[in-house]
Tab-separated table of C-alpha atoms and ligand atoms in Angstrom:
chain	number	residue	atom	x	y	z
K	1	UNK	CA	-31.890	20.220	-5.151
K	2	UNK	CA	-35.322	19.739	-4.117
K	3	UNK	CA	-35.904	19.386	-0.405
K	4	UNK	CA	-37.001	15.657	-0.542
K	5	UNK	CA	-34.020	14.661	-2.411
K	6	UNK	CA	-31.937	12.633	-0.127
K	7	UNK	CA	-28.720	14.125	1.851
K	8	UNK	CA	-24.980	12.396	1.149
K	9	UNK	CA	-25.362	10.899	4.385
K	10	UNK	CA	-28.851	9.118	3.560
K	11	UNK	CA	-27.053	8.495	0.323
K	12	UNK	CA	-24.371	6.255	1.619
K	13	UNK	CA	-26.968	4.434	4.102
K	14	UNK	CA	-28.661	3.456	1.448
K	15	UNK	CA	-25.345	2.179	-0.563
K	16	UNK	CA	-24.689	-0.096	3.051
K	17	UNK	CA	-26.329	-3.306	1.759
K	18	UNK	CA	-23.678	-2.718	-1.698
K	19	UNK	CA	-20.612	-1.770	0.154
K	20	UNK	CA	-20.658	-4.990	2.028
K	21	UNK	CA	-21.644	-7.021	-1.234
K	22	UNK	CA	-19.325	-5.448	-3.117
K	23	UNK	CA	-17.020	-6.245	-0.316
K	24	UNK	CA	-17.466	-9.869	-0.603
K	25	UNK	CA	-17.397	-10.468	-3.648
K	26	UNK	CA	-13.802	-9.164	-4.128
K	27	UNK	CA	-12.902	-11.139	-1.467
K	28	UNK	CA	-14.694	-14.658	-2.247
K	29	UNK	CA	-12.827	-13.783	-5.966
K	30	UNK	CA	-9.618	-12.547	-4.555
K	31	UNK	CA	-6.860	-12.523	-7.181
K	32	UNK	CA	-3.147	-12.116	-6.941
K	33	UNK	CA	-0.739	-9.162	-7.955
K	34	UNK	CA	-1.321	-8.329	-12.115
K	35	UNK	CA	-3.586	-11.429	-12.054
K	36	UNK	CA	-6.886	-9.011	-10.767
K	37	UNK	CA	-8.931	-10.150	-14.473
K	38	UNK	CA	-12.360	-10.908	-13.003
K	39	UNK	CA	-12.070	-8.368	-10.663
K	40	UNK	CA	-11.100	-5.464	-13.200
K	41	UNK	CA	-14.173	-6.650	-15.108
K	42	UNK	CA	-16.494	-5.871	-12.447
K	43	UNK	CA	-14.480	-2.696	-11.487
K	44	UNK	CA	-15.180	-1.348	-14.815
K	45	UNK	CA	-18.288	-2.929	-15.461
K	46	UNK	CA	-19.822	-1.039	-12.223
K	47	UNK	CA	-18.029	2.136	-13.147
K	48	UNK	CA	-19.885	2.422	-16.985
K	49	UNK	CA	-23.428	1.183	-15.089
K	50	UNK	CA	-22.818	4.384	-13.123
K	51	UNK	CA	-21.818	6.502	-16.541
K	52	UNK	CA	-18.200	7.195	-16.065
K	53	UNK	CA	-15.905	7.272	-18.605
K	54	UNK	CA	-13.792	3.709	-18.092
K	55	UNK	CA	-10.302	2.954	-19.178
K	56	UNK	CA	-9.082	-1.181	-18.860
K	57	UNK	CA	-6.099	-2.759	-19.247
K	58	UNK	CA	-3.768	-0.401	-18.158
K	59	UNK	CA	-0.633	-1.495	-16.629
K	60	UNK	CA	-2.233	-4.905	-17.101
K	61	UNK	CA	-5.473	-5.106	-14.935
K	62	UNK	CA	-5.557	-1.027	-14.183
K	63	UNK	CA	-8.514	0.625	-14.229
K	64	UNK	CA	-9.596	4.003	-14.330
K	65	UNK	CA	-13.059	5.909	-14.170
K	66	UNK	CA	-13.316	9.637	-15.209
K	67	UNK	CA	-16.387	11.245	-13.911
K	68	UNK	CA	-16.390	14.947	-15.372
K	69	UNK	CA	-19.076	17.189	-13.187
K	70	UNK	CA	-21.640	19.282	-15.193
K	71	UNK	CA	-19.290	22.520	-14.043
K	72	UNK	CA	-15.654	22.930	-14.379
K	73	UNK	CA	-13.270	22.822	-11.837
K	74	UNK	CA	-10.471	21.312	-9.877
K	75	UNK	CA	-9.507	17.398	-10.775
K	76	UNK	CA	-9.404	14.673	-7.534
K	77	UNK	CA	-8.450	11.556	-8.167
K	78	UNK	CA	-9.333	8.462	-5.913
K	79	UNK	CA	-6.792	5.564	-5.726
K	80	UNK	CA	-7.794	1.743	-4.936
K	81	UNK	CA	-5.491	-1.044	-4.605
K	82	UNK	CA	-7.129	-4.444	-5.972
K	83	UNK	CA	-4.907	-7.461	-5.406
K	84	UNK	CA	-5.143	-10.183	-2.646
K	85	UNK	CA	-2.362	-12.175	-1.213
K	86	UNK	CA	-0.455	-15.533	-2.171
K	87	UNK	CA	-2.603	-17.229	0.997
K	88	UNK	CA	-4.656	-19.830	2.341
K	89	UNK	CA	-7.361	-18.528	3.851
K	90	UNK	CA	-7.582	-19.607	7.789
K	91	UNK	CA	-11.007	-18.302	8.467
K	92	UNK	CA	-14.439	-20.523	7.676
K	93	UNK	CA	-16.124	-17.437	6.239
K	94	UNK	CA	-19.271	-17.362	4.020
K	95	UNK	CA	-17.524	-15.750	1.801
K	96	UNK	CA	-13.694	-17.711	1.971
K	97	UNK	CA	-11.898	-17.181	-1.170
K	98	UNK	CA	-12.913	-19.793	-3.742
K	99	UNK	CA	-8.836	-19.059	-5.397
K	100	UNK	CA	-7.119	-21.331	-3.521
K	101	UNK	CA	-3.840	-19.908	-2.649
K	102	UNK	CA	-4.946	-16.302	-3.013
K	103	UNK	CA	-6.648	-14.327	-0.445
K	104	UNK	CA	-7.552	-10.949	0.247
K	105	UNK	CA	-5.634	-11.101	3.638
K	106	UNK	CA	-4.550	-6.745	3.326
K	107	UNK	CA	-8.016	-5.202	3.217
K	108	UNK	CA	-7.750	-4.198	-0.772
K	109	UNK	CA	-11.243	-5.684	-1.210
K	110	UNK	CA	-12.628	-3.384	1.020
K	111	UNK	CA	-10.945	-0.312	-0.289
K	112	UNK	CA	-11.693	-1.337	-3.939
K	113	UNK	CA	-15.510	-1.724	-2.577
K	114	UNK	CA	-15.385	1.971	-0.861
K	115	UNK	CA	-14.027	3.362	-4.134
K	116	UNK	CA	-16.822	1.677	-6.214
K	117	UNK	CA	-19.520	3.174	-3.686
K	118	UNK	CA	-17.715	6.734	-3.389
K	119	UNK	CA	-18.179	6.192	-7.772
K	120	UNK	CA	-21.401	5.532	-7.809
K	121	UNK	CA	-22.142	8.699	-4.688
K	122	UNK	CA	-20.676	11.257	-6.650
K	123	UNK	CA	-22.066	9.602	-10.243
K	124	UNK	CA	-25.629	10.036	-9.152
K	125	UNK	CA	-24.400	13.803	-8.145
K	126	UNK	CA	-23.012	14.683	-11.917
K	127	UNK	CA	-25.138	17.491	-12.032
K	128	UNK	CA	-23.805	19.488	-8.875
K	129	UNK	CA	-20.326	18.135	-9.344
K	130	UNK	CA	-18.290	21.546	-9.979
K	131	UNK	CA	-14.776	19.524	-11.110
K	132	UNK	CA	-13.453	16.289	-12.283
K	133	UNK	CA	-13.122	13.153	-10.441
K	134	UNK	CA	-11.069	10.154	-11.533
K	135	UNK	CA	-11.310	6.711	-9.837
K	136	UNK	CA	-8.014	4.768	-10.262
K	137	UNK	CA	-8.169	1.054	-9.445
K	138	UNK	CA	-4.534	-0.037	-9.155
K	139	UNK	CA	-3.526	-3.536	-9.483
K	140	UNK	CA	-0.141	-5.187	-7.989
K	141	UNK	CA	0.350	-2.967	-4.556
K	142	UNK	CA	1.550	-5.935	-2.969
K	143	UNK	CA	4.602	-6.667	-5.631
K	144	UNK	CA	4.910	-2.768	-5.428
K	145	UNK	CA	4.166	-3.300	-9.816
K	146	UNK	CA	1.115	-1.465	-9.863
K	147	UNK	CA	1.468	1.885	-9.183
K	148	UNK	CA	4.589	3.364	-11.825
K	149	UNK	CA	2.835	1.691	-14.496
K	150	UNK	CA	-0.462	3.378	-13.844
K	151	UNK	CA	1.906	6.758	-13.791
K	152	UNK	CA	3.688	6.130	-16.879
K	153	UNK	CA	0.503	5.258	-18.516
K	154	UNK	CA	-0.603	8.945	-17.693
K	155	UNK	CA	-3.237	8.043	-15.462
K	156	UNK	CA	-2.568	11.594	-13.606
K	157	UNK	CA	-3.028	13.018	-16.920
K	158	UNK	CA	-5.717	14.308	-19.074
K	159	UNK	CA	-7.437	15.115	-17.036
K	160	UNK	CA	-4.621	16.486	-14.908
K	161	UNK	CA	-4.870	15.564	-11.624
K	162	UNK	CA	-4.323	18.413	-9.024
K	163	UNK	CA	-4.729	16.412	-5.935
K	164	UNK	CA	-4.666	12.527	-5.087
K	165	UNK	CA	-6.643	11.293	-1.998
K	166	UNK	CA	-6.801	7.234	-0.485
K	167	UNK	CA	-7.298	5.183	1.970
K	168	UNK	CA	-6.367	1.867	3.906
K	169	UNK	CA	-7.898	-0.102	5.928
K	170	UNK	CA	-6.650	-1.123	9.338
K	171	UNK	CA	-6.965	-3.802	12.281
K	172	UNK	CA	-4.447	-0.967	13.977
K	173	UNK	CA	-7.641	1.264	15.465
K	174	UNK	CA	-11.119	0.130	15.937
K	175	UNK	CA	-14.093	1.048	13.757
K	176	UNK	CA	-14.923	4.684	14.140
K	177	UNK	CA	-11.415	5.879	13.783
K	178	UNK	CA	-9.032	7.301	11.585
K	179	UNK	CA	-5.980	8.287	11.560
K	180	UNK	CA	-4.084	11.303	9.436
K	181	UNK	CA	-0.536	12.113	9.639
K	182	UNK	CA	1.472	14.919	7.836
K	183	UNK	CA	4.703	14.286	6.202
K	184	UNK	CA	6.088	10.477	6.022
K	185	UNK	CA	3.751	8.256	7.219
K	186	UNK	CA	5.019	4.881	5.685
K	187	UNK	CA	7.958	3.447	5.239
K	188	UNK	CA	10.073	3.159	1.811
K	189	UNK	CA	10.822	-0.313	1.108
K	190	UNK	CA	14.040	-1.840	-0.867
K	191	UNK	CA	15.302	-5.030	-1.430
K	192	UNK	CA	18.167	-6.633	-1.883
K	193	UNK	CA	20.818	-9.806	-2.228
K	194	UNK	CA	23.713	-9.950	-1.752
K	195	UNK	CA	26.156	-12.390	-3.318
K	196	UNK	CA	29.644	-13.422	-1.397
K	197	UNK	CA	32.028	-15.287	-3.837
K	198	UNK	CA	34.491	-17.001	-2.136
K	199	UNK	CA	37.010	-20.037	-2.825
K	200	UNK	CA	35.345	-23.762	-2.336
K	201	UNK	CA	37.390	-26.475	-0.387
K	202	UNK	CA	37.532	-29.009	1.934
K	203	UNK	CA	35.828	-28.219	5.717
K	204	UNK	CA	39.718	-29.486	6.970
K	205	UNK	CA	42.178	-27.223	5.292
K	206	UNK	CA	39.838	-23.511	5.375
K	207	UNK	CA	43.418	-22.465	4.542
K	208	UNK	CA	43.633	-23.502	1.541
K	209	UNK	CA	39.868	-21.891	1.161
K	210	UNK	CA	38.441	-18.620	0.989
K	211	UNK	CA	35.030	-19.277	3.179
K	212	UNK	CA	31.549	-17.236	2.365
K	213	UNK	CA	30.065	-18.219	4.742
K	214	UNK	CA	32.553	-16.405	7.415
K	215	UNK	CA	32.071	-13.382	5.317
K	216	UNK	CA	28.585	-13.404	5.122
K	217	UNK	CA	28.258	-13.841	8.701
K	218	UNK	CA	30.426	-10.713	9.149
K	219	UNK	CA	28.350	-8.448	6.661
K	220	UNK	CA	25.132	-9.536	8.740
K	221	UNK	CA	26.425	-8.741	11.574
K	222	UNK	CA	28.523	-5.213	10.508
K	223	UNK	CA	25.535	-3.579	8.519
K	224	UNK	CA	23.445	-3.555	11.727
K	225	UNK	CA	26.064	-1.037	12.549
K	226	UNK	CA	25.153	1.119	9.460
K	227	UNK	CA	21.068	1.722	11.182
K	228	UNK	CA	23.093	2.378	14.861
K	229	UNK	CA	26.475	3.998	14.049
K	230	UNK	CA	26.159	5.558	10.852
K	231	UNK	CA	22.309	7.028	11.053
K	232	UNK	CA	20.678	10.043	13.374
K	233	UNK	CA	19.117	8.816	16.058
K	234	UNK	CA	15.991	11.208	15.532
K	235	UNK	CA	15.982	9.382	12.169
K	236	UNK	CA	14.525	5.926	11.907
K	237	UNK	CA	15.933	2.916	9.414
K	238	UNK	CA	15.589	-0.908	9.754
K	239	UNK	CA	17.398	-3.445	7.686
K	240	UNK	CA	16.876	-7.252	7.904
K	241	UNK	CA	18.371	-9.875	6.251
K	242	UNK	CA	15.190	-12.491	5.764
K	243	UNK	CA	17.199	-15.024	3.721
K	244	UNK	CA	20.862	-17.186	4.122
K	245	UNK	CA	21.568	-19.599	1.786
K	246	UNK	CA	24.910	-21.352	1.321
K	247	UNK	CA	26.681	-25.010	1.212
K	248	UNK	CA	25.705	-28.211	0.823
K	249	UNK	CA	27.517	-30.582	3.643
K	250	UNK	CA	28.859	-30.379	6.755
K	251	UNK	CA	32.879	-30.779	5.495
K	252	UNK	CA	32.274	-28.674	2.627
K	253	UNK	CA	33.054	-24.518	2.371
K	254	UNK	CA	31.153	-23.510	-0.632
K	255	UNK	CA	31.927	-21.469	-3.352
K	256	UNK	CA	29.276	-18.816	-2.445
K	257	UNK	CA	27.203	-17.485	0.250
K	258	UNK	CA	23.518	-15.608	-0.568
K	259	UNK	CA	22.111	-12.497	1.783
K	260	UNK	CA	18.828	-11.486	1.060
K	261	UNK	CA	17.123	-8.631	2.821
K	262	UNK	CA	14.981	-5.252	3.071
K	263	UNK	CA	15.868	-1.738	4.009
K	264	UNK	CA	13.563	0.418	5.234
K	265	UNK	CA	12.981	4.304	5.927
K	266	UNK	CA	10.842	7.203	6.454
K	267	UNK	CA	13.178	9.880	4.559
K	268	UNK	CA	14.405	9.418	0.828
K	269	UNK	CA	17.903	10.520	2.290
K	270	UNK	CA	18.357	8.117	4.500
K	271	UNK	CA	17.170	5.515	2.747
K	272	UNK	CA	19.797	6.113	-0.140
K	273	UNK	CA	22.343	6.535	2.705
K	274	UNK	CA	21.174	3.118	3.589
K	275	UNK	CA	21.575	1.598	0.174
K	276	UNK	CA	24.903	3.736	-1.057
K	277	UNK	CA	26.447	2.387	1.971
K	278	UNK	CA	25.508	-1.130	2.331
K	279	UNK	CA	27.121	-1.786	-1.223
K	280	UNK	CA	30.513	-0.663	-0.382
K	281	UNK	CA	30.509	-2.095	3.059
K	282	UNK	CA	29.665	-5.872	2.286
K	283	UNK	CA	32.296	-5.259	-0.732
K	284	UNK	CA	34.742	-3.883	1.787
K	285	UNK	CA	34.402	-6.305	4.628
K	286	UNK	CA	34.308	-9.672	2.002
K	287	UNK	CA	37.749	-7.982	0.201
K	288	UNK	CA	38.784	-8.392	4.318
K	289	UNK	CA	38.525	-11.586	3.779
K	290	UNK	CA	39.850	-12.099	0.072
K	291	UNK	CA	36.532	-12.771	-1.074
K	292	UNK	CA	34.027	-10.397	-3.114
K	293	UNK	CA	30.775	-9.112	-2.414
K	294	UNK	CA	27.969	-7.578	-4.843
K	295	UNK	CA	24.979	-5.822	-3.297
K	296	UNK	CA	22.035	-5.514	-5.962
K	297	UNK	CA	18.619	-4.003	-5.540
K	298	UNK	CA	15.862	-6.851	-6.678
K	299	UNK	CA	12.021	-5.705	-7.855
K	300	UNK	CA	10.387	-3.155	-7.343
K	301	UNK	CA	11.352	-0.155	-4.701
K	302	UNK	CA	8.690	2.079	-3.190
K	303	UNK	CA	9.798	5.175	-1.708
K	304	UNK	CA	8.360	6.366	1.658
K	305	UNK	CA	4.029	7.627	1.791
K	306	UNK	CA	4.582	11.567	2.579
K	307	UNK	CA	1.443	13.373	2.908
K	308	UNK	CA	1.333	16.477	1.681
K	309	UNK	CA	1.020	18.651	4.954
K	310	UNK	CA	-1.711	20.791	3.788
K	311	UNK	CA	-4.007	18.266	2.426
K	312	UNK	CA	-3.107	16.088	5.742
K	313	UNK	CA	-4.777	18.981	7.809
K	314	UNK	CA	-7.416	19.248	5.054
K	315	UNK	CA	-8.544	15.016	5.241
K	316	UNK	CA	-8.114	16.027	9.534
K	317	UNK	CA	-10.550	18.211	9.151
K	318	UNK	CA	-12.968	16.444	7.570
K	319	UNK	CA	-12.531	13.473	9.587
K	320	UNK	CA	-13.101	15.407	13.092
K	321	UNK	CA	-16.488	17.504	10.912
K	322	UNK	CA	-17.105	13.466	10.678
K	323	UNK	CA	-16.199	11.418	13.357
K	324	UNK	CA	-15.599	13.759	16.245
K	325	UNK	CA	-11.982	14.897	17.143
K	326	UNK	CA	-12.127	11.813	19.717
K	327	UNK	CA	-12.331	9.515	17.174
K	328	UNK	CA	-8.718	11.280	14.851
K	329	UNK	CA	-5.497	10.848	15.622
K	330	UNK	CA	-2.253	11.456	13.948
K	331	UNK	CA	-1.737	8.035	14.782
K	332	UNK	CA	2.168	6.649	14.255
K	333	UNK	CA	4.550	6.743	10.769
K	334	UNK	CA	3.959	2.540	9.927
K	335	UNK	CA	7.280	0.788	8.925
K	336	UNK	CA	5.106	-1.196	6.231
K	337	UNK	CA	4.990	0.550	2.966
K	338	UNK	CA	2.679	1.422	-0.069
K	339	UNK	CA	3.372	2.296	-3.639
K	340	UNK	CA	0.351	5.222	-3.247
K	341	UNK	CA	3.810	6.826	-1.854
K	342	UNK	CA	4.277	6.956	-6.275
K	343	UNK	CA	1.237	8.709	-6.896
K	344	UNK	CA	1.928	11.241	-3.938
K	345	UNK	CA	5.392	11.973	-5.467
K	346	UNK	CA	3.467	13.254	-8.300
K	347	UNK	CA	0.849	15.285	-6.734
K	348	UNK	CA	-0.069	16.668	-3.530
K	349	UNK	CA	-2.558	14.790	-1.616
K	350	UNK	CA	-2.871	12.330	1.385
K	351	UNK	CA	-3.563	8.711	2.024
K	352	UNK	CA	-4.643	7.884	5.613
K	353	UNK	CA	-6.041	5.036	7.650
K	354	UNK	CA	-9.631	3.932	9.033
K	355	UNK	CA	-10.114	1.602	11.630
K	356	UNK	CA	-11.506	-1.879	11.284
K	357	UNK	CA	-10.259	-3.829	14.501
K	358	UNK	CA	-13.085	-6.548	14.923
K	359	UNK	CA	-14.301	-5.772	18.425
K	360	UNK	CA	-13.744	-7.738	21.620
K	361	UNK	CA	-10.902	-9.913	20.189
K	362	UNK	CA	-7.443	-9.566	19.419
K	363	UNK	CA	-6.755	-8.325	15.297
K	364	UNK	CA	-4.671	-10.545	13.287
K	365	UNK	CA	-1.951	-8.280	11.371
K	366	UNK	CA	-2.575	-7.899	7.856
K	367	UNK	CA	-1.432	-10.776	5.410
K	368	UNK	CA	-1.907	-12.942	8.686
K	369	UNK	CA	-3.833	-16.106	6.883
K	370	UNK	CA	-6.643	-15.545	9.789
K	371	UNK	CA	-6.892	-11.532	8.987
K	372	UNK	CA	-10.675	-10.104	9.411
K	373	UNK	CA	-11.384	-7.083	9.017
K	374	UNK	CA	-14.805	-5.128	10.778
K	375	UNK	CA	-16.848	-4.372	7.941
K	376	UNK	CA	-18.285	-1.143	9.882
K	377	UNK	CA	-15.196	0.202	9.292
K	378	UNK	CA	-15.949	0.307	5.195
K	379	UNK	CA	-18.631	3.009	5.504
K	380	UNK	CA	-16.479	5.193	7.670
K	381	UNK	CA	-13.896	4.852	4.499
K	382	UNK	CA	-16.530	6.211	2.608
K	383	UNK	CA	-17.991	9.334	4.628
K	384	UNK	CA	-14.612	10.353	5.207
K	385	UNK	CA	-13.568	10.199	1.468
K	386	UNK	CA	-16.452	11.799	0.249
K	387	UNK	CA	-16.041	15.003	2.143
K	388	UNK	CA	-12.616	15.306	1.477
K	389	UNK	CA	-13.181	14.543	-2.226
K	390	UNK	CA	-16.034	16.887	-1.878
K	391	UNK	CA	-13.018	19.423	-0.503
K	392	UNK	CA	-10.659	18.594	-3.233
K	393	UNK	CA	-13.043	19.868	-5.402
K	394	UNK	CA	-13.519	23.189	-3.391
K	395	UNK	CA	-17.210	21.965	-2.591
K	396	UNK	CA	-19.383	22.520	0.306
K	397	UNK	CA	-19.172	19.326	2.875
K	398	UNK	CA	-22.850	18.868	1.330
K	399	UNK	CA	-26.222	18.032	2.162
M	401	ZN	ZN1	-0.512	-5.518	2.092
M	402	ZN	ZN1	-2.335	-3.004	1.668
C-alpha cells in the first residue's frame, strides 16, 4: 500500500455520512419478519455495487455476500438481522417508519447498516484480503424463522465457514462501550400452550363438573415450583405464563382452559429439564383433578447464544486494542434471546453487544414503541467488527 493510501480508521470516517444513511433508510422502510423485500433489494443491490458475489431469496428474504480476498485463507462470516417490529412508531423522527404498523423498534437497521459498511471496508481491500468473507443478512430474528433456514440452505457452506462473528446493538451501555462475554450469554427461548380439558356445567352444581379453570390455576401456580424446587440455584430458568383464556359467563365452567407461556434458560440442559418436566406435571396435576392436560411447544425455539470462549477473548481483545479496557466489560448473560445462538451451534465464533444509550435521558428497552437508539454507537459496531474480522482472518489489526 502506498503511504498516502488511507488507514481503516480514515476508511470508516469517511463511510460516517453512509452508515447513518444507510441507517435510516432501513428504518424509514422498516419491514416485518420474512416480509424484509425492499430491504433485501437494497442489501444486495449495495453488496454487487461493491463486487461481491450476492445470493437472494434464501430462506425467503436472506441474503448473502461472498467476498473472496485476492489470497487464500481462513473463511469469516458476518451475520445481520434485518426485520423490524409489528409497531407504531412513538417517536416524531425525520425518518419515522412510513410502514405503518412496522417499526424498527430492536436496532436491526443499524446492524444491517454496520454490515453493509464493514462490506463495502473490506470490498475496497480485495486485494490485501488473505481469506474469505461472507456477509449474511438474515431475515425473521424476531419470529426466531430466519436463522435455520439460512443454515439449511448451506449458507455456512461453500465457502465453509470456520468462524461466525455479530453484533447487537444496545440502549443497555452508552456509546463507546461494548460488552463480550464467554460461554452463554443469552437466553434460549421456548414456547408453549397448554390445553386443560375438563367437563362443562352449570357454575351451581361444580359437582357434577370437572372445572379447567381450577386446574389451570393449579398448573400456574405448581410449575413455578419446577424454576425453585426442581432447578440448581447456581443455574438460572424463568417461565411465565403470558396468556389465560377460558369461559364465557359468570355461571358457566367451561369445557376448557388455555395456558400460554415461555421458558427460558442459559444451559441446553436445563432448559430441556424445563420442558421434559412441565409436560408431565400439568398432565399429572389436571389427572388430580380428573381432567387432562397437553403441553405443546408452538413456533420456533432458539436455543441459548454461547460464545465460543476463545473467540470471546479474541472480539475482547480487539475491543480493549479499540476502545480502551475502560470502555469492555463482560457485561451480564441477557434473559432475551437470539437465533445467532443457531449459527454459533454450527461454528465457533461470538456475537457481542455495543452501546447506544442516547445520552442524558433514560433508554427505552428495545421493542418499546418510543426505542432510539444513539447513532454514535453504529461506528463503534463497525471498528470493532472490522478488527476482529480482520482477526478471523489471521490478519494484522491494519493500517
Ligand atoms: Zn428484538
Ligand atoms: Zn434484536
Amino acid at each position: 500500500m502506498s503511504k498516502t493510501a488511507p488507514t481503516y480508521a480514515q476508511e470508516v470516517r469517511q463511510r460516517h455520512e453512509t452508515l447513518i444513511a444507510l441507517r435510516r433508510d432501513f428504518h424509514r422502510h422498516a419491514e416485518l419478519s420474512h416480509k424484509e423485500h425492499r430491504t433485501a433489494t437494497v442489501i444486495a443491490e449495495k453488496l454487487a455495487a461493491a463486487g461481491l458475489e450476492v445470493r437472494t431469496g434464501i430462506n425467503g428474504t436472506g441474503v448473502v455476500g461472498v467476498l473472496r480476498g485476492d489470497k487464500p485463507g481462513p473463511v469469516a462470516a458476518w451475520r445481520a438481522d434485518i426485520d423490524a417490529l409489528p409497531l407504531v412508531e412513538a417517536l416524531p423522527l425525520e425518518f419515522r417508519s412510513v410502514n405503518e404498523g412496522a417499526m424498527h423498534a430492536c436496532g436491526h437497521d443499524g446492524h444491517t447498516a454496520i454490515a453493509l459498511v464493514l462490506a463495502e471496508l473490506f470490498a475496497a481491500r480485495r486485494r490485501e484480503l488473505a481469506g474469505t468473507l461472507v456477509f449474511i443478512f438474515q431475515p425473521a430474528e424476531e419470529t426466531f424463522g430466519g436463522a435455520a433456514g439460512m443454515i439449511q440452505a448451506g449458507v455456512l457452506e461453500n465457502p465453509r465457514v470456520d468462524t461466525i462473528l455479530g453484533l447487537h446493538l444496545t440502549t443497555q451501555y452508552p456509546v463507546g462501550h461494548v460488552a463480550v462475554r464467554p460461554g452463554p450469554s443469552m437466553a434460549s427461548a421456548d414456547f408453549f400452550d397448554i390445553e386443560v380439558k375438563g367437563k362443562g356445567g352449570h357454575g351451581a352444581f361444580p359437582h357434577l363438573s370437572v372445572d379447567p379453570i381450577t386446574v389451570a390455576a393449579h398448573i400456574v401456580i405448581g410449575m413455578q415450583d419446577l424454576v425453585s424446587r426442581e432447578i440448581a440455584a447456581q443455574e438460572t430458568a424463568v417461565m411465565t405464563v403470558g396468556e389465560i383464556h377460558s369461559g364465557t359467563k359468570h355461571n358457566i365452567i367451561p369445557e376448557t382452559a388455555v395456558l400460554r407461556g415461555s421458558i427460558r434458560a442459559f444451559r441446553t440442559n436445563v432448559r430441556d429439564q424445563m420442558v421434559e418436566r412441565l409436560g408431565s406435571f400439568a398432565s399429572r396435576i389436571a389427572q388430580a383433578y380428573r381432567a387432562e392436560a397437553r403441553v405443546t411447544l408452538v413456533g420456533d425455539c432458539c436455543p441459548p447464544v454461547v460464545n465460543d470462549a476463545a473467540w470471546a477473548g479474541h472480539v475482547r481483545g480487539e475491543a480493549v486494542a479499540e476502545l480502551g479496557a475502560e470502555k469492555v466489560t463482560e457485561g451480564k448473560p441477557a434473559m432475551g434471546s437470539d437465533d445467532m445462538s443457531l449459527f454459533l451451534n454450527e461454528r465457533p465464533g461470538c456475537y457481542f453487544w455495543v452501546g447506544v444509550a442516547p445520552p442524558g435521558k433514560e433508554a427505552q428497552p428495545h421493542h418499546h414503541p418510543a426505542f432510539e437508539l444513539d447513532e454514535g454507537g453504529l461506528e463503534v459496531g463497525v471498528r470493532v467488527g472490522l478488527r476482529s474480522l480482520l482477526k478471523a482472518l489471521e490478519l494484522p489489526p491494519g493500517r
